[in-house]
PDB file of C-alpha atoms in Angstrom:
ATOM      1  CA  UNK A  13      -9.103  -0.054 -31.711  1.00 45.00           C
ATOM      2  CA  UNK A  14      -6.558   3.039 -30.641  1.00 50.00           C
ATOM      3  CA  UNK A  15      -9.786   5.168 -29.897  1.00 58.00           C
ATOM      4  CA  UNK A  16     -11.855   2.095 -27.200  1.00 92.00           C
ATOM      5  CA  UNK A  17      -8.555   1.641 -25.141  1.00 94.00           C
ATOM      6  CA  UNK A  18      -7.683   3.193 -21.973  1.00 94.00           C
ATOM      7  CA  UNK A  19      -4.707   6.219 -22.149  1.00 93.00           C
ATOM      8  CA  UNK A  20      -3.124   6.304 -19.045  1.00 95.00           C
ATOM      9  CA  UNK A  21      -2.919   9.757 -19.658  1.00 94.00           C
ATOM     10  CA  UNK A  22      -6.605  10.310 -19.170  1.00 92.00           C
ATOM     11  CA  UNK A  23      -7.542   8.952 -15.599  1.00 95.00           C
ATOM     12  CA  UNK A  24      -8.058  11.301 -13.321  1.00 96.00           C
ATOM     13  CA  UNK A  25      -8.416  11.434  -9.411  1.00 97.00           C
ATOM     14  CA  UNK A  26     -12.160  11.856  -9.733  1.00 96.00           C
ATOM     15  CA  UNK A  27     -12.001   8.521 -11.928  1.00 97.00           C
ATOM     16  CA  UNK A  28      -9.386   6.292  -9.965  1.00 97.00           C
ATOM     17  CA  UNK A  29     -11.321   7.163  -6.399  1.00 97.00           C
ATOM     18  CA  UNK A  30     -14.292   5.167  -8.222  1.00 97.00           C
ATOM     19  CA  UNK A  31     -12.492   2.582  -9.681  1.00 97.00           C
ATOM     20  CA  UNK A  32     -10.706   2.356  -6.009  1.00 98.00           C
ATOM     21  CA  UNK A  33     -14.754   2.426  -4.396  1.00 96.00           C
ATOM     22  CA  UNK A  34     -15.908  -0.260  -7.413  1.00 96.00           C
ATOM     23  CA  UNK A  35     -12.839  -2.147  -6.485  1.00 97.00           C
ATOM     24  CA  UNK A  36     -14.152  -2.156  -2.539  1.00 96.00           C
ATOM     25  CA  UNK A  37     -17.305  -2.559  -2.735  1.00 94.00           C
ATOM     26  CA  UNK A  38     -17.228  -5.385  -5.273  1.00 94.00           C
ATOM     27  CA  UNK A  39     -15.431  -7.743  -2.421  1.00 95.00           C
ATOM     28  CA  UNK A  40     -18.521  -6.990   0.029  1.00 94.00           C
ATOM     29  CA  UNK A  41     -20.835  -7.998  -2.209  1.00 92.00           C
ATOM     30  CA  UNK A  42     -18.903 -11.100  -3.227  1.00 93.00           C
ATOM     31  CA  UNK A  43     -18.898 -11.560   0.703  1.00 91.00           C
ATOM     32  CA  UNK A  44     -22.477 -11.814   0.852  1.00 87.00           C
ATOM     33  CA  UNK A  45     -23.850 -13.754  -2.533  1.00 82.00           C
ATOM     34  CA  UNK A  46     -19.865 -15.538  -3.042  1.00 75.00           C
ATOM     35  CA  UNK A  47     -21.791 -15.246  -6.856  1.00 74.00           C
ATOM     36  CA  UNK A  48     -19.594 -13.070  -9.214  1.00 74.00           C
ATOM     37  CA  UNK A  49     -21.900 -12.372 -11.893  1.00 71.00           C
ATOM     38  CA  UNK A  50     -25.442 -11.062 -10.033  1.00 71.00           C
ATOM     39  CA  UNK A  51     -22.414  -8.158  -7.870  1.00 75.00           C
ATOM     40  CA  UNK A  52     -22.521  -5.614 -10.240  1.00 79.00           C
ATOM     41  CA  UNK A  53     -24.734  -4.007 -12.340  1.00 83.00           C
ATOM     42  CA  UNK A  54     -22.432  -3.395 -15.849  1.00 84.00           C
ATOM     43  CA  UNK A  55     -24.604  -1.776 -17.751  1.00 86.00           C
ATOM     44  CA  UNK A  56     -24.823   0.549 -14.214  1.00 88.00           C
ATOM     45  CA  UNK A  57     -21.378   1.283 -14.411  1.00 89.00           C
ATOM     46  CA  UNK A  58     -20.696   1.955 -17.650  1.00 89.00           C
ATOM     47  CA  UNK A  59     -23.152   5.302 -16.886  1.00 91.00           C
ATOM     48  CA  UNK A  60     -20.808   6.195 -14.176  1.00 92.00           C
ATOM     49  CA  UNK A  61     -18.363   7.175 -16.925  1.00 94.00           C
ATOM     50  CA  UNK A  62     -17.760   6.881 -20.448  1.00 94.00           C
ATOM     51  CA  UNK A  63     -14.391   5.752 -19.625  1.00 95.00           C
ATOM     52  CA  UNK A  64     -15.342   2.684 -17.897  1.00 95.00           C
ATOM     53  CA  UNK A  65     -16.237   1.406 -21.259  1.00 95.00           C
ATOM     54  CA  UNK A  66     -12.749   1.141 -22.174  1.00 96.00           C
ATOM     55  CA  UNK A  67     -10.341  -1.400 -22.214  1.00 96.00           C
ATOM     56  CA  UNK A  68      -8.449  -1.613 -19.869  1.00 97.00           C
ATOM     57  CA  UNK A  69      -5.420  -3.301 -18.781  1.00 97.00           C
ATOM     58  CA  UNK A  70      -4.835  -2.733 -14.547  1.00 97.00           C
ATOM     59  CA  UNK A  71      -3.332  -4.743 -11.014  1.00 98.00           C
ATOM     60  CA  UNK A  72      -5.967  -4.194  -8.078  1.00 98.00           C
ATOM     61  CA  UNK A  73      -2.961  -5.301  -4.849  1.00 98.00           C
ATOM     62  CA  UNK A  74      -5.482  -5.295  -1.517  1.00 98.00           C
ATOM     63  CA  UNK A  75      -2.452  -4.784   1.256  1.00 97.00           C
ATOM     64  CA  UNK A  76      -2.750  -5.498   5.132  1.00 96.00           C
ATOM     65  CA  UNK A  77      -2.182  -1.895   7.258  1.00 95.00           C
ATOM     66  CA  UNK A  78      -0.882  -2.770  10.757  1.00 90.00           C
ATOM     67  CA  UNK A  79       0.469   0.767  12.024  1.00 86.00           C
ATOM     68  CA  UNK A  80       2.445   1.676   9.607  1.00 84.00           C
ATOM     69  CA  UNK A  81       3.641  -1.006   7.984  1.00 90.00           C
ATOM     70  CA  UNK A  82       2.152  -2.631   5.026  1.00 93.00           C
ATOM     71  CA  UNK A  83       2.057  -6.397   3.687  1.00 95.00           C
ATOM     72  CA  UNK A  84       0.907  -7.716  -0.012  1.00 96.00           C
ATOM     73  CA  UNK A  85      -2.528  -9.976   0.683  1.00 97.00           C
ATOM     74  CA  UNK A  86      -3.321 -10.375  -3.006  1.00 97.00           C
ATOM     75  CA  UNK A  87      -2.841  -9.267  -6.755  1.00 97.00           C
ATOM     76  CA  UNK A  88      -4.427 -10.182  -9.428  1.00 97.00           C
ATOM     77  CA  UNK A  89      -5.262  -7.686 -12.764  1.00 97.00           C
ATOM     78  CA  UNK A  90      -4.899  -7.877 -16.901  1.00 96.00           C
ATOM     79  CA  UNK A  91      -2.258  -7.506 -18.550  1.00 95.00           C
ATOM     80  CA  UNK A  92      -3.492  -7.197 -22.018  1.00 94.00           C
ATOM     81  CA  UNK A  93      -6.349  -4.350 -23.202  1.00 95.00           C
ATOM     82  CA  UNK A  94      -9.374  -7.289 -23.855  1.00 93.00           C
ATOM     83  CA  UNK A  95     -11.875  -5.885 -21.788  1.00 94.00           C
ATOM     84  CA  UNK A  96     -13.580  -3.002 -20.957  1.00 95.00           C
ATOM     85  CA  UNK A  97     -12.430  -0.454 -17.522  1.00 96.00           C
ATOM     86  CA  UNK A  98     -15.780  -1.733 -15.266  1.00 94.00           C
ATOM     87  CA  UNK A  99     -15.092  -5.054 -16.376  1.00 94.00           C
ATOM     88  CA  UNK A 100     -11.577  -5.159 -15.650  1.00 96.00           C
ATOM     89  CA  UNK A 101     -11.462  -3.486 -11.810  1.00 96.00           C
ATOM     90  CA  UNK A 102     -14.648  -5.326 -10.709  1.00 95.00           C
ATOM     91  CA  UNK A 103     -12.943  -8.393 -11.660  1.00 95.00           C
ATOM     92  CA  UNK A 104      -9.172  -7.742 -10.979  1.00 97.00           C
ATOM     93  CA  UNK A 105     -10.894  -6.779  -7.243  1.00 97.00           C
ATOM     94  CA  UNK A 106     -12.896  -9.445  -6.681  1.00 96.00           C
ATOM     95  CA  UNK A 107      -9.246 -12.544  -8.034  1.00 97.00           C
ATOM     96  CA  UNK A 108      -7.220 -10.666  -5.878  1.00 98.00           C
ATOM     97  CA  UNK A 109      -9.742 -11.467  -2.503  1.00 97.00           C
ATOM     98  CA  UNK A 110     -10.764 -14.712  -3.198  1.00 96.00           C
ATOM     99  CA  UNK A 111      -8.765 -16.184  -6.094  1.00 96.00           C
ATOM    100  CA  UNK A 112      -4.930 -15.161  -5.486  1.00 97.00           C
ATOM    101  CA  UNK A 113      -4.179 -18.689  -5.179  1.00 96.00           C
ATOM    102  CA  UNK A 114      -0.702 -17.531  -2.888  1.00 95.00           C
ATOM    103  CA  UNK A 115      -2.985 -16.184   0.168  1.00 97.00           C
ATOM    104  CA  UNK A 116      -6.646 -17.472   1.943  1.00 96.00           C
ATOM    105  CA  UNK A 117      -9.787 -16.029   0.558  1.00 96.00           C
ATOM    106  CA  UNK A 118     -10.270 -12.385   2.562  1.00 96.00           C
ATOM    107  CA  UNK A 119     -12.496 -12.825   5.855  1.00 95.00           C
ATOM    108  CA  UNK A 120     -14.845  -9.737   6.291  1.00 93.00           C
ATOM    109  CA  UNK A 121     -13.255  -9.246   9.707  1.00 95.00           C
ATOM    110  CA  UNK A 122     -10.309  -8.843   8.149  1.00 95.00           C
ATOM    111  CA  UNK A 123     -11.870  -5.613   5.542  1.00 94.00           C
ATOM    112  CA  UNK A 124     -11.487  -2.693   7.731  1.00 94.00           C
ATOM    113  CA  UNK A 125      -7.160  -3.427   7.912  1.00 97.00           C
ATOM    114  CA  UNK A 126      -7.192  -4.069   4.597  1.00 97.00           C
ATOM    115  CA  UNK A 127      -5.930  -0.707   1.507  1.00 98.00           C
ATOM    116  CA  UNK A 128      -6.613  -1.248  -1.834  1.00 98.00           C
ATOM    117  CA  UNK A 129      -4.334  -0.267  -4.587  1.00 98.00           C
ATOM    118  CA  UNK A 130      -4.648  -0.295  -8.264  1.00 98.00           C
ATOM    119  CA  UNK A 131      -2.226   0.043 -11.397  1.00 98.00           C
ATOM    120  CA  UNK A 132      -3.889   0.948 -14.479  1.00 98.00           C
ATOM    121  CA  UNK A 133      -1.334  -0.082 -17.525  1.00 98.00           C
ATOM    122  CA  UNK A 134      -0.536   0.948 -20.864  1.00 96.00           C
ATOM    123  CA  UNK A 135       0.043  -1.553 -24.090  1.00 95.00           C
ATOM    124  CA  UNK A 136       3.273  -3.354 -24.315  1.00 96.00           C
ATOM    125  CA  UNK A 137       5.646  -1.760 -26.117  1.00 97.00           C
ATOM    126  CA  UNK A 138       8.526  -4.048 -27.150  1.00 97.00           C
ATOM    127  CA  UNK A 139      11.858  -2.815 -24.995  1.00 97.00           C
ATOM    128  CA  UNK A 140      16.165  -3.770 -26.609  1.00 95.00           C
ATOM    129  CA  UNK A 141      17.532  -4.093 -22.869  1.00 95.00           C
ATOM    130  CA  UNK A 142      17.480  -1.283 -19.478  1.00 96.00           C
ATOM    131  CA  UNK A 143      18.364   1.323 -21.705  1.00 96.00           C
ATOM    132  CA  UNK A 144      13.914   1.518 -22.410  1.00 96.00           C
ATOM    133  CA  UNK A 145      13.208   0.933 -18.692  1.00 97.00           C
ATOM    134  CA  UNK A 146      12.536   3.977 -16.611  1.00 97.00           C
ATOM    135  CA  UNK A 147      11.651   3.426 -12.898  1.00 97.00           C
ATOM    136  CA  UNK A 148       8.634   4.640 -11.253  1.00 96.00           C
ATOM    137  CA  UNK A 149       6.489   4.714 -14.610  1.00 97.00           C
ATOM    138  CA  UNK A 150       6.618   1.081 -16.141  1.00 98.00           C
ATOM    139  CA  UNK A 151       5.255  -2.230 -15.334  1.00 98.00           C
ATOM    140  CA  UNK A 152       6.882  -4.908 -17.442  1.00 98.00           C
ATOM    141  CA  UNK A 153       6.758  -8.494 -19.089  1.00 98.00           C
ATOM    142  CA  UNK A 154       8.255 -10.973 -19.725  1.00 97.00           C
ATOM    143  CA  UNK A 155       7.011 -13.635 -22.914  1.00 97.00           C
ATOM    144  CA  UNK A 156       8.937 -17.121 -24.443  1.00 95.00           C
ATOM    145  CA  UNK A 157       7.769 -20.117 -24.919  1.00 95.00           C
ATOM    146  CA  UNK A 158       8.881 -21.304 -21.210  1.00 92.00           C
ATOM    147  CA  UNK A 159       6.339 -19.029 -18.874  1.00 93.00           C
ATOM    148  CA  UNK A 160       5.560 -14.815 -18.930  1.00 96.00           C
ATOM    149  CA  UNK A 161       6.004 -12.458 -16.387  1.00 96.00           C
ATOM    150  CA  UNK A 162       4.941  -9.256 -15.367  1.00 97.00           C
ATOM    151  CA  UNK A 163       6.555  -6.236 -12.070  1.00 98.00           C
ATOM    152  CA  UNK A 164       4.104  -3.306 -11.970  1.00 97.00           C
ATOM    153  CA  UNK A 165       5.873   0.494 -11.622  1.00 97.00           C
ATOM    154  CA  UNK A 166       6.220   0.547  -8.369  1.00 97.00           C
ATOM    155  CA  UNK A 167       7.947  -2.635  -7.569  1.00 97.00           C
ATOM    156  CA  UNK A 168      11.126  -1.982  -8.828  1.00 98.00           C
ATOM    157  CA  UNK A 169      11.254   1.601  -5.570  1.00 97.00           C
ATOM    158  CA  UNK A 170      10.302   0.161  -3.473  1.00 95.00           C
ATOM    159  CA  UNK A 171      12.723  -2.419  -3.585  1.00 96.00           C
ATOM    160  CA  UNK A 172      15.511  -0.187  -4.952  1.00 97.00           C
ATOM    161  CA  UNK A 173      15.857  -1.807  -8.509  1.00 97.00           C
ATOM    162  CA  UNK A 174      17.345  -0.852 -10.993  1.00 97.00           C
ATOM    163  CA  UNK A 175      16.709  -1.236 -14.517  1.00 97.00           C
ATOM    164  CA  UNK A 176      19.312  -4.885 -14.647  1.00 97.00           C
ATOM    165  CA  UNK A 177      17.965  -6.428 -11.877  1.00 98.00           C
ATOM    166  CA  UNK A 178      13.380  -5.036 -12.568  1.00 98.00           C
ATOM    167  CA  UNK A 179      14.181  -7.604 -15.606  1.00 98.00           C
ATOM    168  CA  UNK A 180      15.843  -9.977 -13.979  1.00 97.00           C
ATOM    169  CA  UNK A 181      13.324  -9.894 -11.288  1.00 98.00           C
ATOM    170  CA  UNK A 182      10.693  -9.977 -13.987  1.00 98.00           C
ATOM    171  CA  UNK A 183      12.524 -12.852 -15.832  1.00 97.00           C
ATOM    172  CA  UNK A 184      12.984 -14.486 -12.267  1.00 97.00           C
ATOM    173  CA  UNK A 185       8.266 -14.085 -11.730  1.00 96.00           C
ATOM    174  CA  UNK A 186       8.264 -15.657 -15.557  1.00 96.00           C
ATOM    175  CA  UNK A 187       9.908 -18.764 -14.547  1.00 96.00           C
ATOM    176  CA  UNK A 188      13.120 -18.253 -16.111  1.00 96.00           C
ATOM    177  CA  UNK A 189      16.805 -18.017 -15.719  1.00 96.00           C
ATOM    178  CA  UNK A 190      17.713 -14.621 -13.745  1.00 96.00           C
ATOM    179  CA  UNK A 191      18.987 -14.439 -17.431  1.00 95.00           C
ATOM    180  CA  UNK A 192      16.538 -14.281 -19.281  1.00 96.00           C
ATOM    181  CA  UNK A 193      16.414 -11.253 -21.086  1.00 95.00           C
ATOM    182  CA  UNK A 194      19.518 -11.762 -22.695  1.00 95.00           C
ATOM    183  CA  UNK A 195      17.478 -14.175 -25.022  1.00 94.00           C
ATOM    184  CA  UNK A 196      16.425 -13.362 -28.523  1.00 92.00           C
ATOM    185  CA  UNK A 197      13.465 -15.726 -27.399  1.00 94.00           C
ATOM    186  CA  UNK A 198      13.073 -13.709 -24.959  1.00 96.00           C
ATOM    187  CA  UNK A 199      10.614 -10.459 -25.631  1.00 97.00           C
ATOM    188  CA  UNK A 200      10.288  -8.059 -23.475  1.00 98.00           C
ATOM    189  CA  UNK A 201       7.651  -5.058 -22.786  1.00 98.00           C
ATOM    190  CA  UNK A 202       7.334  -2.569 -20.444  1.00 98.00           C
ATOM    191  CA  UNK A 203       4.023  -1.284 -20.044  1.00 97.00           C
ATOM    192  CA  UNK A 204       3.613   2.364 -18.910  1.00 97.00           C
ATOM    193  CA  UNK A 205       1.831   2.880 -15.740  1.00 97.00           C
ATOM    194  CA  UNK A 206       0.135   5.004 -12.648  1.00 97.00           C
ATOM    195  CA  UNK A 207      -0.791   3.612  -9.896  1.00 98.00           C
ATOM    196  CA  UNK A 208      -3.616   5.100  -7.265  1.00 98.00           C
ATOM    197  CA  UNK A 209      -4.358   4.311  -3.641  1.00 96.00           C
ATOM    198  CA  UNK A 210      -5.416   4.160  -0.308  1.00 97.00           C
ATOM    199  CA  UNK A 211      -3.676   6.565   1.877  1.00 95.00           C
ATOM    200  CA  UNK A 212      -5.377   3.515   5.252  1.00 95.00           C
ATOM    201  CA  UNK A 213      -8.302   1.238   4.704  1.00 96.00           C
ATOM    202  CA  UNK A 214     -10.860   3.343   3.155  1.00 95.00           C
ATOM    203  CA  UNK A 215      -9.179   6.569   3.171  1.00 96.00           C
ATOM    204  CA  UNK A 216      -8.432   8.909   0.670  1.00 97.00           C
ATOM    205  CA  UNK A 217      -7.439   7.572  -2.342  1.00 97.00           C
ATOM    206  CA  UNK A 218      -4.434  10.112  -3.711  1.00 97.00           C
ATOM    207  CA  UNK A 219      -1.738   9.429  -6.688  1.00 97.00           C
ATOM    208  CA  UNK A 220       1.249   7.837  -5.383  1.00 96.00           C
ATOM    209  CA  UNK A 221       4.756   9.032  -7.267  1.00 97.00           C
ATOM    210  CA  UNK A 222       6.606   6.378  -7.908  1.00 97.00           C
ATOM    211  CA  UNK A 223       9.730   8.850  -9.448  1.00 96.00           C
ATOM    212  CA  UNK A 224       9.840  10.610  -6.775  1.00 96.00           C
ATOM    213  CA  UNK A 225       9.385   8.350  -4.867  1.00 95.00           C
ATOM    214  CA  UNK A 226      12.405   5.769  -6.182  1.00 96.00           C
ATOM    215  CA  UNK A 227      14.585   9.070  -6.661  1.00 94.00           C
ATOM    216  CA  UNK A 228      13.759   9.719  -3.203  1.00 94.00           C
ATOM    217  CA  UNK A 229      14.684   6.717  -1.185  1.00 91.00           C
ATOM    218  CA  UNK A 230      17.036   5.036  -3.537  1.00 93.00           C
ATOM    219  CA  UNK A 231      19.126   7.686  -4.623  1.00 83.00           C
ATOM    220  CA  UNK A 232      22.829   6.747  -3.442  1.00 75.00           C
TER     221      UNK A 232
END
């Protein structure tokens, strides 16, 4: 089973660029047809790279770009490695653009001002507390019988959170109280990840050095 899972360390810039381009094309084709099943030929995607057949966990984030500022326009993905990378990128892109309940569906005229970011995640690793977390590397996932939630690796970097704050905010994302991570009945996981994004809409795809960003922006 391990051999079937995409290792985040196996991702290179070529594959990341391909994934971002597929995400954008999926959104464009869905705008034309409105039919997710006819958007992409998965057989053709699997021929592009053998890694496309690996099981993957990833999120697609859409950001509305206005000058030097970016604002969230949609973000949906998979926390578990249940489906192939080819299908995960297409389904996440379409869901982020058209099915995120926080936003209205993306319109065609918006595409030129939307930049795409993808976070590819490794398997969940259970942790005890903040000492097991590395800001800039890890996503966090909180799970209990009352709810679950995830925050991606880029989130604590953007808000300059420390490890305890990151845990508390993930508790809130799961619909729990800020201190839920202290409780034994609450499961806490880190998911090591890598993040790639368009520098501008339809622009060059680069990898974010989140650890460097964090140390540069958030150190006292």
